[in-house]
XYZ file of C-alpha atoms in Angstrom:
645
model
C -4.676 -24.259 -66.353
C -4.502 -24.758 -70.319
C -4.486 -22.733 -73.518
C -5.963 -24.994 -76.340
C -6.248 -24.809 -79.462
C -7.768 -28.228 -79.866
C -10.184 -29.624 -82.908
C -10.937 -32.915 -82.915
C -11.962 -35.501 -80.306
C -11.983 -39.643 -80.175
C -11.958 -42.111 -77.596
C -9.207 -44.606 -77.680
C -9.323 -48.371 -75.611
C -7.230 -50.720 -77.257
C -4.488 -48.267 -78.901
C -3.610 -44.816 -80.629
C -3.117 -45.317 -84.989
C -2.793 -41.583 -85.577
C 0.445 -39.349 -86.155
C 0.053 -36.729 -83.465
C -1.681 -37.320 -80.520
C -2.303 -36.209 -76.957
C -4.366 -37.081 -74.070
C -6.299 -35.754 -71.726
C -7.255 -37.177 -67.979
C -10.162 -40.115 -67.628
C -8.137 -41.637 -64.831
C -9.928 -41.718 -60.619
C -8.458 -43.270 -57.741
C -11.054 -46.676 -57.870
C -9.946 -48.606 -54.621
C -7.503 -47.993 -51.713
C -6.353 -51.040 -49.267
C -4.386 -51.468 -46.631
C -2.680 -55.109 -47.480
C -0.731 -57.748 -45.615
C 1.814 -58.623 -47.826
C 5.080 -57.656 -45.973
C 7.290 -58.497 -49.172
C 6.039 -55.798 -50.818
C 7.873 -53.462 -47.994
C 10.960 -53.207 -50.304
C 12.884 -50.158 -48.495
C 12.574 -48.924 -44.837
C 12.078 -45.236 -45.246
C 12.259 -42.374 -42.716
C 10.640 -38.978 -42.747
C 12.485 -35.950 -41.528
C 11.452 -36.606 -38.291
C 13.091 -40.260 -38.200
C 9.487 -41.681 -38.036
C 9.186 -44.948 -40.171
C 6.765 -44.360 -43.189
C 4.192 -45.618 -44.697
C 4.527 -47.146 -48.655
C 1.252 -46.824 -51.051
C 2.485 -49.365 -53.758
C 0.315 -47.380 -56.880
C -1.423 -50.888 -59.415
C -2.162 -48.746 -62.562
C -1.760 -49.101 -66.882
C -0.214 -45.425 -66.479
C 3.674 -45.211 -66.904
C 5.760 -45.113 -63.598
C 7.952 -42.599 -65.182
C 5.023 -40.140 -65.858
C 4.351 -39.540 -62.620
C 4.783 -35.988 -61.326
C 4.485 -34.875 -58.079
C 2.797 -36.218 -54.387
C 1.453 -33.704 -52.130
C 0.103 -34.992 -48.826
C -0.375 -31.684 -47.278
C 2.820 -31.026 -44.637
C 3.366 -34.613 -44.762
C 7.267 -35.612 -45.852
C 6.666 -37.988 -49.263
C 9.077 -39.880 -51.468
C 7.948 -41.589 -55.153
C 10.149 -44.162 -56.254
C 9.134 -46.524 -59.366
C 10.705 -50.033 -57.875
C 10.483 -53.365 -59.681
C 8.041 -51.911 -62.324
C 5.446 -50.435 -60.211
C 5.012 -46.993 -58.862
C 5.627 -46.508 -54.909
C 5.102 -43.467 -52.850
C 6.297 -43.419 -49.089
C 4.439 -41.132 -46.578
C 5.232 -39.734 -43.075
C 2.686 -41.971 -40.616
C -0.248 -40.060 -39.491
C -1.087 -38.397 -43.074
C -4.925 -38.676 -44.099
C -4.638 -37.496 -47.903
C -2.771 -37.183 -51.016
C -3.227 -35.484 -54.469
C -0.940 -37.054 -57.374
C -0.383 -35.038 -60.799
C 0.880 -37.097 -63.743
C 2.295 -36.048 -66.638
C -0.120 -38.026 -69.714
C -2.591 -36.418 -67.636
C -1.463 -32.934 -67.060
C -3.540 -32.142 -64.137
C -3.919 -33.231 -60.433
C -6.190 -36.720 -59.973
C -7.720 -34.305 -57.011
C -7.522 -34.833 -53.552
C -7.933 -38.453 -52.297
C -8.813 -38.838 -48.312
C -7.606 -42.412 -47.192
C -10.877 -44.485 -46.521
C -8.631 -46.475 -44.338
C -7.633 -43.105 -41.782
C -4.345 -41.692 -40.950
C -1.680 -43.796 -42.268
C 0.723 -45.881 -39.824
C 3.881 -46.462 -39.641
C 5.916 -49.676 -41.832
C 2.452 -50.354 -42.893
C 1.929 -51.346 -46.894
C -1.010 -50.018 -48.597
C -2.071 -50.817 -52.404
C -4.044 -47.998 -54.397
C -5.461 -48.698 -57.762
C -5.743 -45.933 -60.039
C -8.551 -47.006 -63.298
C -9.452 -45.293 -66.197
C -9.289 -44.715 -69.991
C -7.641 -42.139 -72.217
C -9.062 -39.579 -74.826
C -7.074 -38.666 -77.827
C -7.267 -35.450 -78.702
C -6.439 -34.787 -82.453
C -4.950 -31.558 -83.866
C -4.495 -30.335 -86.968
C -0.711 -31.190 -88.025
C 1.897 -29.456 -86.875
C -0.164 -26.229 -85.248
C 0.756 -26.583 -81.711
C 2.136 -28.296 -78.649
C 2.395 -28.900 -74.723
C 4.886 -26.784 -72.187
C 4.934 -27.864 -68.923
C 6.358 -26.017 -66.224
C 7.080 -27.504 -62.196
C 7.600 -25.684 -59.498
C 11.035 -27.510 -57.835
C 9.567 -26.154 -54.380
C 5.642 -27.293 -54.654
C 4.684 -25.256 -51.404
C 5.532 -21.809 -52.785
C 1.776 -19.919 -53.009
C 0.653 -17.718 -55.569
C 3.593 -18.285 -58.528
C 2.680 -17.387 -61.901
C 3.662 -18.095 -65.294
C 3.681 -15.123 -68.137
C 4.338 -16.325 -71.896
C 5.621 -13.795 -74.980
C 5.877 -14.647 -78.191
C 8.579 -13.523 -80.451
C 7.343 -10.023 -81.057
C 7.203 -9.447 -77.176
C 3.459 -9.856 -77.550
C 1.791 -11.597 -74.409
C 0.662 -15.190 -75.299
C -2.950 -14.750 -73.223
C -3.027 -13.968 -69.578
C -0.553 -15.321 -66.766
C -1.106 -18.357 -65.622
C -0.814 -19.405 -61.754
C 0.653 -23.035 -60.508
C -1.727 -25.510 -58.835
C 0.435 -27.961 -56.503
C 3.641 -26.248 -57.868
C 2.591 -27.585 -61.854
C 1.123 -25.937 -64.833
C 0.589 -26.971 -68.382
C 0.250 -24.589 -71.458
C -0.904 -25.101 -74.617
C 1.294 -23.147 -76.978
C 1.748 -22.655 -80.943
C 4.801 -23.772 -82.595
C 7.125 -21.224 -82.130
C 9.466 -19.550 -79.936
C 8.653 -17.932 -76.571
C 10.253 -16.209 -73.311
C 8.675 -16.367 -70.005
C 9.181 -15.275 -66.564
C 7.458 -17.302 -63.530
C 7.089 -14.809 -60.600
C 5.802 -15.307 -56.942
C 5.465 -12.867 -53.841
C 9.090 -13.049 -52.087
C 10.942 -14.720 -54.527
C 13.107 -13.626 -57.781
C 12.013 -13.727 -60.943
C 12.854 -16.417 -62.885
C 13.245 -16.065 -66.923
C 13.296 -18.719 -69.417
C 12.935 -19.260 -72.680
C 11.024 -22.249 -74.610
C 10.513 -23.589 -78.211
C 7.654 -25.569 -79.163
C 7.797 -28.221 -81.633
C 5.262 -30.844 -83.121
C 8.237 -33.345 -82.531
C 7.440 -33.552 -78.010
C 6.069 -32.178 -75.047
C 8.706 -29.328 -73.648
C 9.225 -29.540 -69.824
C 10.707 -26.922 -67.611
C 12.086 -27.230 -63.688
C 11.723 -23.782 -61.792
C 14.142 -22.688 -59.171
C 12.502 -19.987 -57.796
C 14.963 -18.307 -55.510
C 14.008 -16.286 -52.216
C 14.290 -12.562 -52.238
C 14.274 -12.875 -48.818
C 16.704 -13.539 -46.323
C 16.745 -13.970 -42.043
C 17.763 -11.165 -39.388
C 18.452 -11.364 -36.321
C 19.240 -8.585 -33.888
C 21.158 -9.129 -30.782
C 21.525 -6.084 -28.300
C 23.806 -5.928 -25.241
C 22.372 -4.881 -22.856
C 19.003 -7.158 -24.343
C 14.697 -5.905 -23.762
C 15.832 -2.421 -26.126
C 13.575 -1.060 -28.917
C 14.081 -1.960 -32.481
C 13.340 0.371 -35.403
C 14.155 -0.680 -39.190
C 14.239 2.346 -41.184
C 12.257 4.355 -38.363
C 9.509 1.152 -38.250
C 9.359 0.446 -34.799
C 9.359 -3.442 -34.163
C 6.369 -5.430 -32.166
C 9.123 -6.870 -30.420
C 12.265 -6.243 -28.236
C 15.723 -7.693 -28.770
C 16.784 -10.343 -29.186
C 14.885 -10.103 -32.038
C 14.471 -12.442 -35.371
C 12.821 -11.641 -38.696
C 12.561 -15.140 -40.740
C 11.288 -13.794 -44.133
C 12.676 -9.991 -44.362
C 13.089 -8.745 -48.187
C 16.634 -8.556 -49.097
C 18.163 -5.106 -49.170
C 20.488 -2.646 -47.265
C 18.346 -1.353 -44.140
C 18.560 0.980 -41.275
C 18.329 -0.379 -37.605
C 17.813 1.953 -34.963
C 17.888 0.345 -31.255
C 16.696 2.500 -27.886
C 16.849 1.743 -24.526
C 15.495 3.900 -21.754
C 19.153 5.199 -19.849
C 21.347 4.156 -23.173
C 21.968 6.413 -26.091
C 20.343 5.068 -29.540
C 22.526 3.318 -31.751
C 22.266 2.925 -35.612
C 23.713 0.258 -38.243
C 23.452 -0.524 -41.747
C 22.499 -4.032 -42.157
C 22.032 -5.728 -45.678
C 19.801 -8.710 -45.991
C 21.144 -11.734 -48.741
C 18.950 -13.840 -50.592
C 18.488 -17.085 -48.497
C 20.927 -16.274 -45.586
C 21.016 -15.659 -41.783
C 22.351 -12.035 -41.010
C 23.034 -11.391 -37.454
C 23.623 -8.193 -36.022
C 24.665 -7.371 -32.562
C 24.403 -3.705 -31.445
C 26.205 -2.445 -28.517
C 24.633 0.202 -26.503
C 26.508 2.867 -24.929
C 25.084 4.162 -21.129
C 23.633 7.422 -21.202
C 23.881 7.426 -17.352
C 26.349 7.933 -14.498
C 26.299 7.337 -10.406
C 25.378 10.286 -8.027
C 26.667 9.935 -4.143
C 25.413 13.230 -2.305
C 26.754 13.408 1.412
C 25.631 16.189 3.287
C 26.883 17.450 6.856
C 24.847 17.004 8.927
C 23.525 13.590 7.753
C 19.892 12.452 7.352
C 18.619 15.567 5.148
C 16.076 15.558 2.865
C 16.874 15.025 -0.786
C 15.426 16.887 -4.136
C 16.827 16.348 -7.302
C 15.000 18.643 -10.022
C 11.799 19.363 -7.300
C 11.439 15.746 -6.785
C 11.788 13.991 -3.461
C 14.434 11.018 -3.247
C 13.148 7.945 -1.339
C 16.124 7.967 0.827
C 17.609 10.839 3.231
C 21.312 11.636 2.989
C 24.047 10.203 2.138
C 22.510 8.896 -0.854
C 23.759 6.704 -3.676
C 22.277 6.989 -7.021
C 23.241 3.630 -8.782
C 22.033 4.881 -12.827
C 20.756 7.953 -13.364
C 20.576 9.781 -16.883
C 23.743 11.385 -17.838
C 23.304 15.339 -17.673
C 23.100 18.647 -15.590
C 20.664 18.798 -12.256
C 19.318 20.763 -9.154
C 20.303 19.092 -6.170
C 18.599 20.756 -3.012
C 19.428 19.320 0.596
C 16.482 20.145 3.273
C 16.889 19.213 6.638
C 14.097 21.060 9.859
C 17.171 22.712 12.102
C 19.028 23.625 8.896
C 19.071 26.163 6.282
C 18.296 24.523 2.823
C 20.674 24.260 0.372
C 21.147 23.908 -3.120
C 24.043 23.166 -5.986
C 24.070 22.101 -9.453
C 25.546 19.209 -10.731
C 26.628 16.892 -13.744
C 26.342 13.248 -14.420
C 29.032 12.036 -17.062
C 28.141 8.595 -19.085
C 30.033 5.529 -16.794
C 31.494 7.551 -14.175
C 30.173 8.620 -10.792
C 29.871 11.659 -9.257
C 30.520 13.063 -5.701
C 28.750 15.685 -4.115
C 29.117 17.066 -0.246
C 26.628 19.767 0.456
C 27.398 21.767 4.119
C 24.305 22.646 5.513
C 24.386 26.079 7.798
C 22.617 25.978 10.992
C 18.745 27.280 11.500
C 18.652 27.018 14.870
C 19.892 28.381 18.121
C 20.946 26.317 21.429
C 18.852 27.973 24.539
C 18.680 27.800 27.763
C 15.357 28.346 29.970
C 15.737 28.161 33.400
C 12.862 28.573 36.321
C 13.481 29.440 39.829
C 10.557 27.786 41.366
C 10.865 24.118 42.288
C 8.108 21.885 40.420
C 7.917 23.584 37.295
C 7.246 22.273 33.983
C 8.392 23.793 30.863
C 6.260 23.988 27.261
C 8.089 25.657 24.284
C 5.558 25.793 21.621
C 2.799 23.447 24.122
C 5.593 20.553 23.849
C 6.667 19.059 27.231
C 10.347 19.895 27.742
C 11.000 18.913 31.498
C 10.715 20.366 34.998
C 12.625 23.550 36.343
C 15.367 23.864 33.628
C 15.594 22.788 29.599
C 18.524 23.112 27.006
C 18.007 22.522 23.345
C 17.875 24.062 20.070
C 14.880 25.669 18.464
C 14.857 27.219 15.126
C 15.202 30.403 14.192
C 11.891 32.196 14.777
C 9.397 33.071 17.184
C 8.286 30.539 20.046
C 6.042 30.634 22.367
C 7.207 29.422 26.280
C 4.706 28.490 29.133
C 6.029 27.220 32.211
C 3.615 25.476 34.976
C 3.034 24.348 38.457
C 0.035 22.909 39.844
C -1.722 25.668 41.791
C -0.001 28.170 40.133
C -0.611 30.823 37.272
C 0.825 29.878 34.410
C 3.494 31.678 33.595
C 4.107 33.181 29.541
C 7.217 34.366 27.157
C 7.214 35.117 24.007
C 10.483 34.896 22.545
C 12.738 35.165 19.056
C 15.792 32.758 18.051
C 17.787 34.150 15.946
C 19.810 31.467 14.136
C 23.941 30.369 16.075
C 22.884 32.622 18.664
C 22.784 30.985 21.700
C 21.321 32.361 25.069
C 19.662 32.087 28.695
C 16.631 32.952 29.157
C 15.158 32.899 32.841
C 11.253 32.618 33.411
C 8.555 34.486 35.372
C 7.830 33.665 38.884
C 4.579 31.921 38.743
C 1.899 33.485 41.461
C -0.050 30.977 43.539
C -3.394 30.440 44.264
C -4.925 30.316 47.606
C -8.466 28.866 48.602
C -9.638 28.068 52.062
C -10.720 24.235 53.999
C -13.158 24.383 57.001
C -12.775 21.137 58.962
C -15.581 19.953 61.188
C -16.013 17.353 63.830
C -19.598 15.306 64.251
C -18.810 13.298 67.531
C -15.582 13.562 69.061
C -14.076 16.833 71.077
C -10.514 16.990 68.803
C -8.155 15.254 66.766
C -4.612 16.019 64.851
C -4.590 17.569 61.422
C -2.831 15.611 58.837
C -2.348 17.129 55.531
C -0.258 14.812 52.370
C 1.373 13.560 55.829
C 2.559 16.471 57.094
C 1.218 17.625 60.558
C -1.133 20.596 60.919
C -0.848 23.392 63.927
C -4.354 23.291 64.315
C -6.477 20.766 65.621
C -10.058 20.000 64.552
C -12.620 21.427 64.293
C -10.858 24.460 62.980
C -10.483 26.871 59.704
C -7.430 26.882 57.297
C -7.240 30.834 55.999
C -4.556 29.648 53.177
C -4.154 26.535 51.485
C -2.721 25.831 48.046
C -5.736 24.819 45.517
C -5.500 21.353 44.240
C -6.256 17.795 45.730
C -5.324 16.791 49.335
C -5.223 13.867 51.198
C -6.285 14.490 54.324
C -6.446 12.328 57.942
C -7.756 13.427 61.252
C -6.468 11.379 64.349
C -8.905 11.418 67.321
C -7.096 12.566 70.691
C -9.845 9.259 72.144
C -7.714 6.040 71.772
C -11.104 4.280 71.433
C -11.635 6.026 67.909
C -9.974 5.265 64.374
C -8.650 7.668 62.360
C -10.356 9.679 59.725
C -9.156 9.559 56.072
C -10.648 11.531 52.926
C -9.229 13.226 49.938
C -10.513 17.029 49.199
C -10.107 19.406 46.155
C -9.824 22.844 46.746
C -11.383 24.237 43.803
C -12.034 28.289 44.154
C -9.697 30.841 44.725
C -10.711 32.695 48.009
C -13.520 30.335 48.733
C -14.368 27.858 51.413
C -14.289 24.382 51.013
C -16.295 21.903 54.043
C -14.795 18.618 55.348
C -16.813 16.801 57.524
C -15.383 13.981 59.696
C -17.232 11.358 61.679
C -14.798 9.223 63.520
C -16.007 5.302 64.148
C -14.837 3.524 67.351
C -12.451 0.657 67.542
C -13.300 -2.777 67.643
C -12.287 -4.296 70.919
C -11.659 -8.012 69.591
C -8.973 -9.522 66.713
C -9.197 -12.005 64.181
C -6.108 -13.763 63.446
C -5.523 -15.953 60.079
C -2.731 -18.906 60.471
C -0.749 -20.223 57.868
C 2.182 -22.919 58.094
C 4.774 -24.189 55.727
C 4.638 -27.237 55.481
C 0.825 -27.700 57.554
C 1.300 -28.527 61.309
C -0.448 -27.923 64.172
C -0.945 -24.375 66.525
C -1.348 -23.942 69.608
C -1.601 -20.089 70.980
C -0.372 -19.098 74.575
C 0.204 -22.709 74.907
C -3.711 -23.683 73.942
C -4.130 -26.469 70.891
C -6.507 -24.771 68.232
C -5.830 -27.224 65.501
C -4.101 -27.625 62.538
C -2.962 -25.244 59.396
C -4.352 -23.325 58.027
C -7.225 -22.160 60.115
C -8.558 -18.945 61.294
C -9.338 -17.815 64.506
C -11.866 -15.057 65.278
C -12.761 -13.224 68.775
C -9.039 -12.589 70.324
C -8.345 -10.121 72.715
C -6.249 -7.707 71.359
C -2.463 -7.576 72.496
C 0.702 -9.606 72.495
C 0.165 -13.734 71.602
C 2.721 -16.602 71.487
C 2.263 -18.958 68.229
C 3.326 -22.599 68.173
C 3.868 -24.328 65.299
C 4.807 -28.118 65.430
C 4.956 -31.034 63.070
C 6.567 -34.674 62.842
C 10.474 -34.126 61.241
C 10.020 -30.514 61.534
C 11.987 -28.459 64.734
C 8.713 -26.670 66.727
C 8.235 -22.708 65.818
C 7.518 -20.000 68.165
C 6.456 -16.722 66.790
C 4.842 -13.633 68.711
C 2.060 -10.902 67.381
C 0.819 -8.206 68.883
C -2.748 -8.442 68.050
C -4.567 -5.620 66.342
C -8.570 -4.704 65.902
C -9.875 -6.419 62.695
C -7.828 -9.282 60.952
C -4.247 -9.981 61.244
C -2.476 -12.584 60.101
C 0.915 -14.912 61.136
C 2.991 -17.754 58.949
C 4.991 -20.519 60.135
C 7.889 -21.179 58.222
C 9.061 -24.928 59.421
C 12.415 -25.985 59.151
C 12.956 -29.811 59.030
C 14.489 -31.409 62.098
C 17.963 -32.208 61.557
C 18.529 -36.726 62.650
C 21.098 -38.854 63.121
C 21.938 -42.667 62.838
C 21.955 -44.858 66.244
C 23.235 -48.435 65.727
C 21.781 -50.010 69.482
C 23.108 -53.119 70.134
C 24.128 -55.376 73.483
C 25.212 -58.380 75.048
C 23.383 -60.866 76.038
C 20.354 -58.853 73.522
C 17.966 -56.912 75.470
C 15.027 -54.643 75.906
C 16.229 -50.967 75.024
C 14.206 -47.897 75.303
C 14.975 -44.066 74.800
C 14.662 -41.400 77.042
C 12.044 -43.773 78.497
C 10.340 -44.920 75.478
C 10.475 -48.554 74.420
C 11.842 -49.257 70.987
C 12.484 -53.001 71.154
C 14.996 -55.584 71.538
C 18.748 -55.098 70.494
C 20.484 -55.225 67.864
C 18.352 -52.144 66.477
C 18.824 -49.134 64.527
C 16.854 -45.617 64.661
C 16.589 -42.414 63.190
C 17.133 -39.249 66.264
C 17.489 -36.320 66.659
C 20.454 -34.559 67.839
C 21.671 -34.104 71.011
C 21.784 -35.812 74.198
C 19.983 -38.767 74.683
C 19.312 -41.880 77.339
C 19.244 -45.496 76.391
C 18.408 -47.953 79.060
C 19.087 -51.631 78.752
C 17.202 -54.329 80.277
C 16.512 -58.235 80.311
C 15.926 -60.853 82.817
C 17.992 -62.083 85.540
C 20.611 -58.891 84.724
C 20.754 -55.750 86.513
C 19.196 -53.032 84.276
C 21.890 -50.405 82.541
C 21.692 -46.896 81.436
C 23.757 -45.272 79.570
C 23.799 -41.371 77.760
C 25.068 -40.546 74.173
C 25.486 -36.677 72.793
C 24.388 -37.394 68.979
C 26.182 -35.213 66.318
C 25.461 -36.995 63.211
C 24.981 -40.002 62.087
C 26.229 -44.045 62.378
C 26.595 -42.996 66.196
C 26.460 -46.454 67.887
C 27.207 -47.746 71.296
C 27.275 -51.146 72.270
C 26.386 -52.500 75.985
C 27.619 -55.394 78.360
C 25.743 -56.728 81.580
C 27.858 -57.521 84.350
């Protein structure tokens, strides 16, 4: 931005003959190269982040020392004019850069790298052409101020110019890339330069025909940092009643500088307030201690296991219960528990300490005792099932209702009142039976006994039962004729005074058996002496009556079992036990033919596997006279040995 008061204008390309002169910008970035002369690297710069830079080495007829400021956006940059020529180093990764110089006054605009982001230790060469126009004034009228931002990135700074007389000298003026340039009369002037979060900053200039005047601006942050620190942490943050988007820990980078109130809230802690002040450019850092607003409740009740209400509202947990944090102040504690009265005290929770409440809970129940006189009674108190003949329990205070039963019975009914701790014995009504009647008749035979649940009858069918219980029966009816089976069937007398008909036709007796063998381990039967085969097998068509089993098998001692033989199927098992040997070591001199209890095993020396008990070995061989000779085997590595004469 520029105030001018400028008159005349001539182009200049060789050289400037006049008195007072200034010029303004003809100058464009004309060619940008990336080049391979590694000479030119003269220093090995790093950016902030320790990343080697890049180094633009600037060919131009503009003065090194003229040169202003570099901005290449976020990138870190570093001008140095080195061995004559102007040099600029530049984080790696950087794609532009606008350059201000001061012949020029303004920025040469912003210049994209044809070449892409810039790399690392890499040398580039920019030429910067162009001409300069003189701008002639009339003598001695006016002159250039120049003010730079020292911090190029603060936004929206403004310059405001008064003249002697306090009069504004035109409108304010903002920075572009932290530099401005004024055209001002001679004279003297104050100025402030102002920008959002920062102090002002007042100066004062004169300008003279004689130079260019040139100002640095320290703008200094009216800002500082805060940070909040809360123990316990997660509480609620107010500054001067502002509630914060965020919980603590808590930072504020660019907070105005002042004195401020801070307010911090946390659900079971009381709120806490400080004073903080905020400096220009520092860190503050607060910590806020919060103080519990709660206590610890332990309620114990006797009995245990009651229900729990604090202020109406049911506790999770029965007694005793243990309240870890809950909010300091006065409550209802109630206690509820079914065979007790409920109960209720008042209580107070004290910040950090704990509190211990017993409640006794008075009985709401009495202890009674029904008792029925009949066998096989079951007693209901209020239709629940309490047992058979006699019950002792509690039941609360109150009316109840008592049925006691027995199957083909009345029920019987009491209606009764507890009144609560006093016990008592209360003996039920004598239930009244009910009687039917059972008419047993007989198809084909002349009589049989009278079975009823097992129990014999003192009639004998056909006959008529006056008085019988109703309810189910299970009833049998043996023939007096042997030949017959007996009769089984279940009846229900239903109906009170009423007849109910049984019918019973008795089937005869089969005259032959069937008889199903089984053997452990399988062997073979024989029965009264008769082979049948081997187990298992059946055996159908046997006379009825007593029958000898035989059960043999090699290594197994021979079984003998006896049945007595039914009508329909019956069934025996052999259960073998193994035969029980021992060793015999045969030998004899001269060797001979041997046999055992008359069977031939061979020629001595010989060994075999027996039995046990008493056995005969007979010797013989040619031209000797034939020996026999008995042994009484025990167990084994019995041997005898044998000599002809």
């Amino acid at each position: 931005m520029e105030k001018s008061v400028v008159k005349k204008v001539f182009t200049v390309i060789v050289g400037l003959s006049f008195g007072m002169s200034l010029y303004a910008q003809n100058f464009s970035i004309s060619s940008f190269d990336e080049t391979e002369d590694a000479d030119a690297l003269i220093a090995q710069v790093k950016d902030e982040n320790e990343k080697l830079c890049a180094m633009i080495r600037i060919e131009t007829t503009l003065d090194c020392n003229g040169f202003i400021n570099f901005d290449a956006g976020q990138a870190y940059t570093r001008f140095a004019c080195e061995k004559g020529f102007p040099v600029v180093y530049v984080s790696p990764g950087a794609t532009r850069i606008a350059i201000v110089h001061k012949s020029i006054g303004s920025s040469l605009g912003t210049y994209s790298f044809p070449t892409g982001p810039l790399k690392p230790g890499t040398v580039y060469k920019m030429k910067i052409s162009g001409k300069q126009t003189v701008i002639i004034e009339d003598a001695n009228t006016s002159n250039y101020f120049i003010a730079t931002l020292t911090d190029s990135k603060i936004e929206a700074a403004y310059i405001q110019v008064w003249d002697a007389n306090g009069k504004p000298e035109g409108d304010k003026v903002y920075f572009e890339n932290g530099f401005v340039r004024l055209t001002l009369p001679l004279g003297k002037y104050d100025y402030t330069v102002e920008a959002p979060e920062y102090r002002k900053f007042p100066g004062a200039v004169t300008i003279t025909p004689e130079k260019t005047e040139r100002a640095d601006i320290d703008l200094k942050p009216a800002f500082g940092t805060l940070k909040i620190i809360t123990k316990p942490d997660d509480a609620d943050i107010f500054i001067d009643d502002k509630l914060q988007t965020s919980k603590s820990p808590l930072t504020l980078d660019r907070k105005e500088s002042g004195t401020y109130t801070v307010r911090a809230e946390k659900a079971m802690y009381k709120p806490t307030n400080k004073s903080v002040t905020i400096t220009d450019g520092q860190t503050t850092t607060e910590t806020i201690e919060l103080l519990p607003n709660f206590g610890s409740l332990v309620i114990n009740t006797k009995p245990e296991g009651a229900n729990i209400f604090i202020d109406g509202k049911l506790q999770p947990s029965k007694s005793p219960l243990t309240l870890d944090r809950i909010e300091s102040g006065t409550y209802k504690i109630e206690a509820q528990e079914p065979r007790h009265k409920p109960t209720s005290k008042q209580v107070t929770i004290t910040d950090g300490q704990t509190t211990r409440e017993t409640i006794d809970l008075s009985p709401n129940f009495a202890t009674v005792t029904l008792i029925s006189e009949q066998d096989g009674t079951t007693i209901f108190v209020d239709e629940e099932n309490k047992g058979i003949k006699e019950w002792t329990g509690q039941l609360l205070a109150g009316p109840h209702k008592i049925v006691v039963k027995k199957p083909s019975h009345r029920d019987g009914k009491k209606d009764i009142i507890t009144v609560a701790e006093k016990d008592e014995t209360i003996t039920l009504p004598t239930l009244e039976p009910i009687y039917g009647k059972l008419d047993i008749n007989i198809t084909n035979i002349s009589g049989a006994k009278v079975y009823i649940d097992g129990e014999e009858h003192s009639e004998t069918a056909p006959c008529k039962i006056p008085k019988i219980l109703v309810g189910e029966y299970k009833i049998k009816l043996v023939p007096n004729n042997a030949e017959y089976e007996a009769f089984e069937q279940t009846v229900e007398i239903k109906e009170e005074g009423k007849f109910t008909n049984m019918i019973a036709t008795f089937r005869e007796k089969e005259k032959f058996a069937t008889l199903k063998i089984t053997s452990t381990p399988p062997s073979f039967v024989s029965i009264d002496g008769g082979y049948i085969g081997k187990t298992p097998t059946t055996k159908d068509n046997l006379p009825l009556g007593e029958i000898k089993v035989s059960f043999r098998s090699d290594g197994y001692e021979t079984l003998e079992k006896t049945i007595n033989l039914q009508p329909g199927d019956n069934e025996i098992h052999g259960e073998l036990e193994k035969v029980k040997t021992a060793t015999l070591r045969i030998t004899s001199t001269p060797p001979s033919f041997v046999s055992i209890d008359g069977k031939d095993i061979g020629k001595t020396p010989t060994t075999q596997d027996l039995s046990l008990g008493k056995k005969e070995v007979s010797f013989r061989e040619d031209g000797y006279k034939n020996l026999v000779k008995t042994i009484n085997l025990q167990s084994d590595d019995r041997a005898t040995a044998s000599k002809f004469p």
